[in-house]
Amino acid sequence: MAADPSETDCDRVLRVPFLRDAIPVGAQCCQFKDNTVQNTLVIQCDDAGRITVFQYDGYGREFKLSGELSLFAQLTELATLHVPSNKFFGPIPAFKTWKNLKRLDISYNANLTGSFPEFSDDMNEIFMQGLRLNQPLPLSYPKNLSVLSVSNSSLFGTIPTQLGTLMSLIKLELPNNQLSGPIPSELAQLRSLGSLQLNGNQLSGSIPSEIATMQSLVKCYLQDNFLTGGIPSSFEHRANPDMVFNVGNNTLSGPYPSNSRPLDTLSVNCFDGQSPRNGACPQVQEKRVVAVIFRRRQQPKEIIPPSSPPVSEHMPRIKLIPSDADDGASMQNQVEQHRVSMESLVKIIEYDSNGLQPLENKQGISMLNVLLSDAGPVQNDPLKHKKNPENILALQELEDTDPKTWTVQQTATWCASVISSSISIHDTVVAKGISGRKLTEMSRVAVCTELGLVFADAVVLQDLLLKAVERHGRIGLPAYDDA
């Protein structure tokens, strides 16, 4: 729509829904500056009354601006448009036609649609966080760009090498997207770059050694990716000794860097001798078996029930705890957790399953409950415990989702399936409103106390949950506490 020549810029901008509600009656448009709240509302004009700066951060404000951003295209001298955390909707405008625009922040306007826009060469700062772009990064950018911040915006594909030609760039922040492929070594050409944030993506390959030569780089965030190899030796003599270097939660390997700096974060990788380690490390990917063995002593003075075969030197030995009660009529369930090899576990299953009868978990000679953490719980297969078919269907639907996105009901269904011995765990999870994300953040002690589980069951639950989280590329649980 063509601009009405009789209208001023203030007339035009006041058509933005809810803006009149945010400006006190009688306030002068071109001189308005609201410093009464943390996030300011600022409108500035040139000598001719044309708006050059419009800033309205909706975070924490009672009134959120709405409408389409195209209304601001009528402000021909607009140099700064800063409107994050509002409720603007409709297509993202073609900012390339906004000839005087130099700084743009339209972050967290979730109802904006469209793709990454083109900009004029005079554009300096672009903030487009929390949008739904669902596309790769573009290949061309304004030649004078100094800030590119596009986080949490569903970007995918590789990082363009063309970014390495933007010599004015001081901030390149692309965290929490789905970017993949290697980190371009061309980024090391950005001698003015002070912040490089590529964390929370799916980047792979090695860390470019050239990054250590970047004298201006203060923040280097590469954590939560799938990077491999070791820390390049060049980082021992990095150009900026004050660089904050975070490569945690990757799959970096080799000797643990002996010359790491106090500001380095190297945790949850695959370095030699490192603990805790990333679940994707080769040593951890081997079948991890936790066997919880329940035995009933019928003869107090005998360590192994008569029905069990002699223990050979090739069979894992199971320590039984002596009982204070010495009468043969008493029954005592003795529980101990063991980590055993797959071959030994097979032998235990063969020996312990002989003579078992269905549903003999309380009166039988022995019961073996085995958790294969990469295949899901095998809960007393010879005992033929039955599961609710509806729960099975629900679990199948959960297999393809990140546990951190589970609802309270989904979390309750999953917990009840894993810990079938607890009849109240489903209702407990629902009553306490424990979502999948909350469960991944709970400590071992909290799982026991909040869900009313014994320690062995808490171990089973957290090991399976950790495995499920790892399948989606992130580790969200506290470090595993080895007994």
Short mmCIF file of C-alpha atoms in Angstrom, two decimals:
data_model
loop_
_atom_site.label_atom_id
_atom_site.label_comp_id
_atom_site.label_asym_id
_atom_site.label_seq_id
_atom_site.Cartn_x
_atom_site.Cartn_y
_atom_site.Cartn_z
CA MET A 1 0.00 0.00 0.00
CA ALA A 2 1.41 3.40 -1.00
CA ALA A 3 2.19 5.80 1.83
CA ASP A 4 -0.15 8.74 2.34
CA PRO A 5 1.99 11.89 1.84
CA SER A 6 -0.11 13.77 4.37
CA GLU A 7 0.79 11.30 7.11
CA THR A 8 3.85 11.63 9.30
CA ASP A 9 5.99 8.69 10.37
CA CYS A 10 4.49 9.00 13.85
CA ASP A 11 0.99 8.68 12.37
CA ARG A 12 2.05 5.54 10.53
CA VAL A 13 3.78 3.84 13.42
CA LEU A 14 0.89 4.48 15.79
CA ARG A 15 -1.20 2.18 13.59
CA VAL A 16 0.79 -0.75 14.98
CA PRO A 17 -1.69 -2.64 17.20
CA PHE A 18 -1.23 -2.00 20.95
CA LEU A 19 1.46 0.66 20.53
CA ARG A 20 -0.94 3.43 21.60
CA ASP A 21 -1.60 1.43 24.77
CA ALA A 22 2.12 1.41 25.60
CA ILE A 23 2.70 5.16 25.09
CA PRO A 24 1.33 7.57 27.70
CA VAL A 25 -1.24 10.09 26.50
CA GLY A 26 0.37 13.32 25.38
CA ALA A 27 3.86 11.87 24.92
CA GLN A 28 5.86 13.23 22.01
CA CYS A 29 6.48 10.46 19.47
CA CYS A 30 9.92 11.56 18.27
CA GLN A 31 11.22 12.19 21.77
CA PHE A 32 9.76 9.19 23.49
CA LYS A 33 12.05 7.08 25.63
CA ASP A 34 10.61 4.79 28.29
CA ASN A 35 13.16 3.81 30.93
CA THR A 36 10.62 2.71 33.52
CA VAL A 37 11.04 -1.00 32.77
CA GLN A 38 14.04 -3.18 32.03
CA ASN A 39 13.47 -3.25 28.28
CA THR A 40 13.08 0.22 26.86
CA LEU A 41 10.74 1.64 24.28
CA VAL A 42 12.64 4.15 22.18
CA ILE A 43 11.52 6.18 19.17
CA GLN A 44 13.99 8.57 17.56
CA CYS A 45 13.53 10.87 14.58
CA ASP A 46 15.71 13.04 12.38
CA ASP A 47 15.32 16.80 12.07
CA ALA A 48 12.50 16.35 9.55
CA GLY A 49 10.47 14.20 11.94
CA ARG A 50 11.19 10.95 10.13
CA ILE A 51 11.66 7.96 12.39
CA THR A 52 15.19 6.53 12.34
CA VAL A 53 15.06 4.22 15.39
CA PHE A 54 12.14 2.12 16.58
CA GLN A 55 12.81 -0.11 19.57
CA TYR A 56 10.19 -2.05 21.47
CA ASP A 57 11.29 -5.20 23.28
CA GLY A 58 8.14 -7.07 24.25
CA TYR A 59 9.83 -9.26 26.86
CA GLY A 60 8.25 -8.61 30.26
CA ARG A 61 5.81 -6.04 28.90
CA GLU A 62 2.08 -6.04 29.38
CA PHE A 63 1.41 -5.01 25.79
CA LYS A 64 2.85 -7.03 22.89
CA LEU A 65 2.93 -5.37 19.50
CA SER A 66 1.15 -7.16 16.69
CA GLY A 67 0.34 -6.86 12.99
CA GLU A 68 2.66 -7.27 10.00
CA LEU A 69 6.21 -5.98 9.85
CA SER A 70 5.59 -4.58 6.37
CA LEU A 71 4.05 -1.50 8.03
CA PHE A 72 7.56 -0.36 9.00
CA ALA A 73 8.57 -0.34 5.32
CA GLN A 74 6.79 3.03 5.06
CA LEU A 75 9.39 4.52 7.41
CA THR A 76 11.85 5.44 4.66
CA GLU A 77 14.66 6.61 6.98
CA LEU A 78 14.40 3.73 9.45
CA ALA A 79 17.92 2.56 10.39
CA THR A 80 17.13 0.42 13.46
CA LEU A 81 14.16 -1.90 13.93
CA HIS A 82 14.35 -3.69 17.28
CA VAL A 83 11.11 -5.56 18.05
CA PRO A 84 11.95 -8.95 19.69
CA SER A 85 9.50 -10.96 21.78
CA ASN A 86 6.33 -9.49 20.32
CA LYS A 87 3.45 -11.03 18.36
CA PHE A 88 4.07 -9.88 14.82
CA PHE A 89 2.77 -12.25 12.16
CA GLY A 90 2.72 -12.71 8.42
CA PRO A 91 5.59 -12.97 5.95
CA ILE A 92 9.08 -11.74 6.73
CA PRO A 93 9.50 -8.62 4.54
CA ALA A 94 12.00 -8.22 1.73
CA PHE A 95 14.39 -6.09 3.75
CA LYS A 96 16.65 -5.57 0.74
CA THR A 97 14.34 -2.74 -0.35
CA TRP A 98 14.70 -0.99 3.00
CA LYS A 99 17.67 1.07 1.86
CA ASN A 100 18.58 2.70 5.17
CA LEU A 101 18.09 -0.27 7.47
CA LYS A 102 21.30 -1.21 9.28
CA ARG A 103 20.22 -3.01 12.46
CA LEU A 104 17.41 -5.57 12.68
CA ASP A 105 16.12 -7.68 15.58
CA ILE A 106 12.90 -9.60 14.98
CA SER A 107 13.75 -12.49 17.31
CA TYR A 108 11.08 -14.58 19.02
CA ASN A 109 8.13 -13.48 16.93
CA ALA A 110 7.00 -17.07 16.50
CA ASN A 111 4.19 -16.31 14.06
CA LEU A 112 6.40 -14.82 11.36
CA THR A 113 6.59 -16.93 8.22
CA GLY A 114 8.83 -17.15 5.19
CA SER A 115 12.50 -17.75 4.51
CA PHE A 116 15.77 -16.03 5.32
CA PRO A 117 15.42 -12.59 3.65
CA GLU A 118 17.92 -10.73 1.51
CA PHE A 119 19.44 -7.50 2.79
CA SER A 120 21.12 -4.47 1.30
CA ASP A 121 24.91 -4.20 1.52
CA ASP A 122 24.59 -1.49 4.18
CA MET A 123 23.11 -3.95 6.69
CA ASN A 124 25.30 -4.29 9.84
CA GLU A 125 23.47 -6.40 12.44
CA ILE A 126 20.96 -9.23 12.00
CA PHE A 127 19.23 -10.89 14.96
CA MET A 128 16.69 -13.54 13.95
CA GLN A 129 16.48 -15.90 16.89
CA GLY A 130 13.62 -18.24 17.73
CA LEU A 131 11.99 -18.16 14.28
CA ARG A 132 10.74 -21.03 12.13
CA LEU A 133 12.96 -20.68 9.08
CA ASN A 134 13.30 -24.41 8.30
CA GLN A 135 15.95 -23.90 5.62
CA PRO A 136 19.71 -23.92 5.01
CA LEU A 137 21.74 -20.79 5.59
CA PRO A 138 21.93 -18.53 2.50
CA LEU A 139 25.12 -18.27 0.47
CA SER A 140 25.30 -14.48 0.16
CA TYR A 141 25.33 -11.80 2.89
CA PRO A 142 25.74 -8.03 3.18
CA LYS A 143 29.43 -7.26 2.72
CA ASN A 144 29.56 -4.99 5.78
CA LEU A 145 27.78 -7.39 8.15
CA SER A 146 29.17 -7.31 11.70
CA VAL A 147 26.63 -9.47 13.60
CA LEU A 148 24.77 -12.58 12.45
CA SER A 149 22.79 -14.17 15.28
CA VAL A 150 20.29 -16.84 14.19
CA SER A 151 19.76 -19.34 17.01
CA ASN A 152 16.88 -21.74 17.64
CA SER A 153 15.51 -21.18 14.15
CA SER A 154 15.45 -24.71 12.66
CA LEU A 155 18.33 -24.09 10.26
CA PHE A 156 19.78 -27.20 8.62
CA GLY A 157 22.46 -28.08 6.10
CA THR A 158 26.11 -27.07 6.23
CA ILE A 159 27.78 -23.85 7.29
CA PRO A 160 28.60 -21.88 4.11
CA THR A 161 32.26 -21.18 3.51
CA GLN A 162 31.16 -17.77 2.20
CA LEU A 163 30.83 -16.61 5.80
CA GLY A 164 34.62 -16.59 5.91
CA THR A 165 34.66 -13.61 3.53
CA LEU A 166 32.77 -11.25 5.88
CA MET A 167 35.77 -9.39 7.26
CA SER A 168 33.67 -7.03 9.40
CA LEU A 169 31.99 -9.89 11.28
CA ILE A 170 32.48 -9.72 15.06
CA LYS A 171 29.69 -12.11 16.11
CA LEU A 172 28.69 -15.36 14.37
CA GLU A 173 26.10 -17.04 16.56
CA LEU A 174 24.19 -20.03 15.15
CA PRO A 175 23.54 -22.27 18.19
CA ASN A 176 20.74 -24.75 18.71
CA ASN A 177 19.85 -25.49 15.11
CA GLN A 178 20.30 -28.66 13.03
CA LEU A 179 23.42 -27.62 11.15
CA SER A 180 25.62 -30.52 10.07
CA GLY A 181 28.90 -31.24 8.34
CA PRO A 182 32.33 -29.85 9.22
CA ILE A 183 33.28 -26.49 10.69
CA PRO A 184 34.72 -24.50 7.74
CA SER A 185 38.36 -23.61 8.27
CA GLU A 186 37.61 -20.43 6.30
CA LEU A 187 36.03 -18.96 9.45
CA ALA A 188 39.56 -18.50 10.82
CA GLN A 189 40.00 -15.72 8.26
CA LEU A 190 37.61 -13.54 10.28
CA ARG A 191 40.25 -11.59 12.20
CA SER A 192 37.71 -9.36 13.95
CA LEU A 193 35.49 -12.22 15.12
CA GLY A 194 35.02 -12.14 18.89
CA SER A 195 32.18 -14.64 19.34
CA LEU A 196 31.81 -17.95 17.50
CA GLN A 197 28.84 -19.93 18.80
CA LEU A 198 28.06 -23.13 16.93
CA ASN A 199 26.96 -25.22 19.93
CA GLY A 200 23.88 -27.40 19.97
CA ASN A 201 24.02 -28.53 16.35
CA GLN A 202 24.99 -31.75 14.57
CA LEU A 203 28.42 -30.70 13.36
CA SER A 204 30.96 -33.45 12.70
CA GLY A 205 34.60 -33.82 11.74
CA SER A 206 37.62 -32.33 13.47
CA ILE A 207 38.17 -28.91 15.05
CA PRO A 208 40.01 -26.68 12.55
CA SER A 209 43.46 -25.95 13.95
CA GLU A 210 43.31 -22.48 12.40
CA ILE A 211 40.75 -21.35 14.98
CA ALA A 212 43.56 -21.15 17.56
CA THR A 213 45.18 -18.37 15.49
CA MET A 214 42.20 -15.99 15.85
CA GLN A 215 43.49 -13.15 18.03
CA SER A 216 40.12 -11.48 18.65
CA LEU A 217 38.16 -14.64 19.45
CA VAL A 218 36.91 -14.55 23.06
CA LYS A 219 34.00 -16.99 22.90
CA CYS A 220 34.43 -20.28 21.04
CA TYR A 221 31.41 -22.45 21.80
CA LEU A 222 31.45 -25.80 19.99
CA GLN A 223 29.82 -28.00 22.64
CA ASP A 224 26.91 -30.42 22.07
CA ASN A 225 27.90 -31.57 18.59
CA PHE A 226 29.45 -34.73 17.10
CA LEU A 227 33.01 -33.50 16.66
CA THR A 228 35.75 -36.14 16.50
CA GLY A 229 39.53 -36.35 16.67
CA GLY A 230 41.66 -34.62 19.26
CA ILE A 231 42.23 -31.04 20.37
CA PRO A 232 44.62 -29.55 17.77
CA SER A 233 48.08 -28.90 19.19
CA SER A 234 47.77 -25.28 18.03
CA PHE A 235 45.42 -24.61 20.96
CA GLU A 236 48.33 -25.02 23.38
CA HIS A 237 49.66 -21.73 22.02
CA ARG A 238 46.41 -20.03 21.01
CA ALA A 239 46.63 -16.44 19.85
CA ASN A 240 44.17 -15.22 22.50
CA PRO A 241 44.98 -16.78 25.90
CA ASP A 242 41.67 -15.47 27.28
CA MET A 243 39.57 -17.47 24.82
CA VAL A 244 36.64 -19.33 26.43
CA PHE A 245 36.90 -22.68 24.65
CA ASN A 246 33.95 -25.06 25.18
CA VAL A 247 33.93 -28.42 23.37
CA GLY A 248 32.01 -30.43 25.97
CA ASN A 249 29.65 -33.25 24.98
CA ASN A 250 31.29 -34.23 21.70
CA THR A 251 33.15 -37.42 20.80
CA LEU A 252 36.69 -36.03 20.86
CA SER A 253 39.27 -38.72 21.63
CA GLY A 254 42.95 -39.36 22.25
CA PRO A 255 45.05 -38.36 25.27
CA TYR A 256 43.39 -35.91 27.63
CA PRO A 257 44.91 -32.48 26.86
CA SER A 258 47.51 -31.85 29.54
CA ASN A 259 47.81 -28.14 28.80
CA SER A 260 44.14 -27.19 28.93
CA ARG A 261 43.35 -23.69 30.19
CA PRO A 262 41.11 -22.77 33.17
CA LEU A 263 38.46 -21.43 30.75
CA ASP A 264 38.37 -24.66 28.70
CA THR A 265 35.44 -27.06 28.98
CA LEU A 266 36.32 -30.57 27.76
CA SER A 267 33.84 -32.69 29.74
CA VAL A 268 31.77 -35.61 28.41
CA ASN A 269 33.99 -36.62 25.50
CA CYS A 270 35.96 -39.78 24.69
CA PHE A 271 39.41 -38.81 25.95
CA ASP A 272 41.55 -41.57 27.42
CA GLY A 273 40.62 -42.17 31.03
CA GLN A 274 37.92 -39.50 31.02
CA SER A 275 34.90 -39.85 33.31
CA PRO A 276 32.06 -39.29 32.73
CA ARG A 277 32.30 -40.19 29.07
CA ASN A 278 29.98 -39.54 26.17
CA GLY A 279 27.62 -42.46 25.56
CA ALA A 280 28.61 -42.41 21.90
CA CYS A 281 32.23 -43.32 22.71
CA PRO A 282 33.26 -46.67 21.17
CA GLN A 283 33.96 -48.27 24.54
CA VAL A 284 30.54 -47.28 25.86
CA GLN A 285 28.70 -48.40 22.73
CA GLU A 286 29.53 -52.03 23.51
CA LYS A 287 26.63 -53.79 25.14
CA ARG A 288 26.29 -52.44 28.64
CA VAL A 289 24.65 -54.96 30.91
CA VAL A 290 23.26 -54.46 34.35
CA ALA A 291 22.09 -57.63 36.04
CA VAL A 292 19.98 -57.44 39.16
CA ILE A 293 19.91 -60.90 40.71
CA PHE A 294 17.41 -61.95 43.34
CA ARG A 295 18.07 -65.16 45.29
CA ARG A 296 16.23 -66.78 48.18
CA ARG A 297 18.35 -68.59 50.70
CA GLN A 298 16.73 -71.86 51.65
CA GLN A 299 19.76 -73.25 53.48
CA PRO A 300 21.41 -70.55 55.60
CA LYS A 301 24.78 -72.27 55.65
CA GLU A 302 24.95 -72.84 51.90
CA ILE A 303 26.16 -70.04 49.64
CA ILE A 304 24.63 -71.49 46.45
CA PRO A 305 21.26 -73.30 46.37
CA PRO A 306 21.58 -77.02 45.63
CA SER A 307 19.69 -76.63 42.35
CA SER A 308 22.42 -74.38 40.93
CA PRO A 309 25.42 -75.93 39.15
CA PRO A 310 28.93 -75.69 40.57
CA VAL A 311 30.58 -72.35 39.98
CA SER A 312 33.47 -72.70 37.56
CA GLU A 313 36.33 -70.28 37.16
CA HIS A 314 34.76 -69.13 33.88
CA MET A 315 31.40 -68.21 35.42
CA PRO A 316 30.90 -64.85 37.17
CA ARG A 317 30.82 -65.31 40.91
CA ILE A 318 27.85 -63.84 42.76
CA LYS A 319 28.42 -62.70 46.31
CA LEU A 320 25.56 -63.50 48.67
CA ILE A 321 25.12 -61.50 51.84
CA PRO A 322 25.02 -63.62 55.05
CA SER A 323 21.81 -63.44 57.03
CA ASP A 324 21.48 -62.78 60.73
CA ALA A 325 18.49 -65.12 60.81
CA ASP A 326 19.70 -68.72 60.95
CA ASP A 327 16.46 -70.67 60.76
CA GLY A 328 15.79 -72.60 57.56
CA ALA A 329 12.08 -71.71 57.63
CA SER A 330 12.74 -68.00 57.01
CA MET A 331 12.97 -66.64 53.51
CA GLN A 332 15.27 -63.78 52.60
CA ASN A 333 15.55 -62.03 49.29
CA GLN A 334 19.11 -60.94 48.68
CA VAL A 335 19.82 -58.33 46.05
CA GLU A 336 23.11 -57.36 44.51
CA GLN A 337 23.93 -55.43 41.33
CA HIS A 338 26.70 -56.73 39.06
CA ARG A 339 28.27 -55.59 35.81
CA VAL A 340 29.21 -58.67 33.84
CA SER A 341 30.29 -59.53 30.33
CA MET A 342 27.75 -60.63 27.74
CA GLU A 343 29.18 -64.16 27.68
CA SER A 344 28.97 -64.49 31.46
CA LEU A 345 25.45 -63.08 31.47
CA VAL A 346 24.31 -65.75 29.02
CA LYS A 347 25.67 -68.42 31.37
CA ILE A 348 23.85 -66.90 34.32
CA ILE A 349 20.60 -66.83 32.37
CA GLU A 350 21.01 -70.47 31.35
CA TYR A 351 21.77 -71.63 34.89
CA ASP A 352 19.17 -69.53 36.68
CA SER A 353 16.30 -70.17 34.27
CA ASN A 354 16.35 -73.94 34.82
CA GLY A 355 13.39 -75.06 36.86
CA LEU A 356 11.61 -71.72 37.01
CA GLN A 357 7.84 -71.75 36.79
CA PRO A 358 5.62 -68.95 35.46
CA LEU A 359 4.88 -66.20 37.99
CA GLU A 360 7.31 -67.73 40.46
CA ASN A 361 8.89 -64.43 41.36
CA LYS A 362 7.96 -64.71 45.05
CA GLN A 363 8.08 -68.45 45.74
CA GLY A 364 10.67 -69.70 43.25
CA ILE A 365 14.26 -70.63 43.91
CA SER A 366 15.70 -67.69 41.99
CA MET A 367 14.76 -64.87 39.67
CA LEU A 368 16.96 -62.99 37.19
CA ASN A 369 16.00 -59.54 35.95
CA VAL A 370 18.25 -58.41 33.12
CA LEU A 371 18.47 -54.97 31.53
CA LEU A 372 20.07 -54.74 28.08
CA SER A 373 20.43 -50.98 27.90
CA ASP A 374 20.61 -50.79 24.12
CA ALA A 375 17.62 -53.00 23.48
CA GLY A 376 15.28 -52.02 26.30
CA PRO A 377 14.45 -53.94 29.46
CA VAL A 378 14.03 -57.70 29.31
CA GLN A 379 11.87 -58.08 32.35
CA ASN A 380 11.82 -61.68 33.46
CA ASP A 381 11.25 -63.21 30.05
CA PRO A 382 10.96 -66.76 31.48
CA LEU A 383 8.36 -65.48 33.94
CA LYS A 384 6.21 -64.18 31.06
CA HIS A 385 5.10 -60.93 32.67
CA LYS A 386 2.32 -59.38 30.60
CA LYS A 387 2.24 -55.73 29.52
CA ASN A 388 -0.73 -53.59 28.67
CA PRO A 389 -1.05 -53.55 24.83
CA GLU A 390 -1.97 -49.87 24.97
CA ASN A 391 1.27 -49.13 26.81
CA ILE A 392 3.23 -51.07 24.20
CA LEU A 393 1.74 -48.94 21.42
CA ALA A 394 2.49 -45.79 23.38
CA LEU A 395 6.08 -46.89 23.88
CA GLN A 396 6.50 -47.53 20.17
CA GLU A 397 5.42 -43.96 19.48
CA LEU A 398 7.93 -42.67 22.04
CA GLU A 399 10.88 -44.46 20.41
CA ASP A 400 11.28 -41.78 17.76
CA THR A 401 11.02 -38.79 20.11
CA ASP A 402 13.51 -37.06 22.37
CA PRO A 403 12.75 -37.91 26.04
CA LYS A 404 13.12 -34.22 26.87
CA THR A 405 9.96 -33.57 24.84
CA TRP A 406 7.82 -36.20 26.59
CA THR A 407 4.67 -35.00 28.31
CA VAL A 408 3.88 -36.00 31.86
CA GLN A 409 1.53 -38.74 30.63
CA GLN A 410 4.12 -40.11 28.19
CA THR A 411 6.75 -40.11 30.92
CA ALA A 412 4.41 -41.97 33.26
CA THR A 413 3.66 -44.61 30.62
CA TRP A 414 7.36 -45.14 29.94
CA CYS A 415 8.29 -45.38 33.64
CA ALA A 416 5.50 -47.86 34.33
CA SER A 417 6.73 -50.11 31.52
CA VAL A 418 10.36 -50.02 32.63
CA ILE A 419 9.63 -50.55 36.34
CA SER A 420 6.75 -53.01 36.12
CA SER A 421 7.34 -54.09 39.72
CA SER A 422 6.02 -50.76 40.97
CA ILE A 423 2.25 -50.51 40.67
CA SER A 424 2.18 -46.86 41.76
CA ILE A 425 4.94 -45.29 39.66
CA HIS A 426 2.54 -44.24 36.87
CA ASP A 427 0.25 -42.40 39.26
CA THR A 428 3.22 -40.91 41.13
CA VAL A 429 4.71 -39.42 37.95
CA VAL A 430 1.34 -37.94 36.96
CA ALA A 431 0.58 -36.61 40.44
CA LYS A 432 3.94 -34.85 40.71
CA GLY A 433 3.85 -33.55 37.14
CA ILE A 434 7.19 -35.06 36.14
CA SER A 435 7.79 -34.51 32.43
CA GLY A 436 10.51 -36.15 30.39
CA ARG A 437 12.74 -33.08 30.66
CA LYS A 438 12.32 -32.94 34.43
CA LEU A 439 13.11 -36.64 34.73
CA THR A 440 16.37 -36.24 32.77
CA GLU A 441 17.45 -33.49 35.19
CA MET A 442 16.75 -35.47 38.38
CA SER A 443 19.63 -36.92 40.38
CA ARG A 444 19.80 -40.58 41.40
CA VAL A 445 18.68 -39.69 44.93
CA ALA A 446 15.78 -37.59 43.63
CA VAL A 447 14.56 -40.48 41.43
CA CYS A 448 14.52 -42.74 44.49
CA THR A 449 12.74 -40.29 46.79
CA GLU A 450 10.35 -38.64 44.32
CA LEU A 451 9.22 -41.87 42.63
CA GLY A 452 9.46 -44.10 45.69
CA LEU A 453 11.92 -46.53 44.06
CA VAL A 454 14.60 -48.71 45.56
CA PHE A 455 18.13 -47.90 44.42
CA ALA A 456 18.35 -50.84 42.00
CA ASP A 457 15.16 -49.75 40.20
CA ALA A 458 16.43 -46.15 40.03
CA VAL A 459 19.62 -47.42 38.38
CA VAL A 460 17.58 -49.34 35.79
CA LEU A 461 15.33 -46.34 35.09
CA GLN A 462 18.14 -43.82 34.69
CA ASP A 463 20.33 -46.12 32.59
CA LEU A 464 17.52 -46.66 30.11
CA LEU A 465 16.61 -42.96 30.09
CA LEU A 466 20.24 -42.00 29.53
CA LYS A 467 20.41 -44.39 26.59
CA ALA A 468 17.22 -42.91 25.10
CA VAL A 469 18.58 -39.37 25.46
CA GLU A 470 21.90 -40.39 23.89
CA ARG A 471 20.09 -41.74 20.85
CA HIS A 472 18.95 -38.19 20.23
CA GLY A 473 22.47 -36.77 20.46
CA ARG A 474 22.39 -35.14 23.89
CA ILE A 475 23.27 -36.18 27.40
CA GLY A 476 20.88 -34.75 29.97
CA LEU A 477 21.41 -36.93 33.02
CA PRO A 478 23.75 -36.52 35.94
CA ALA A 479 26.96 -38.53 35.74
CA TYR A 480 26.49 -42.23 36.35
CA ASP A 481 27.53 -43.20 39.87
CA ASP A 482 29.32 -46.52 39.77
CA ALA A 483 28.67 -48.67 42.77
#
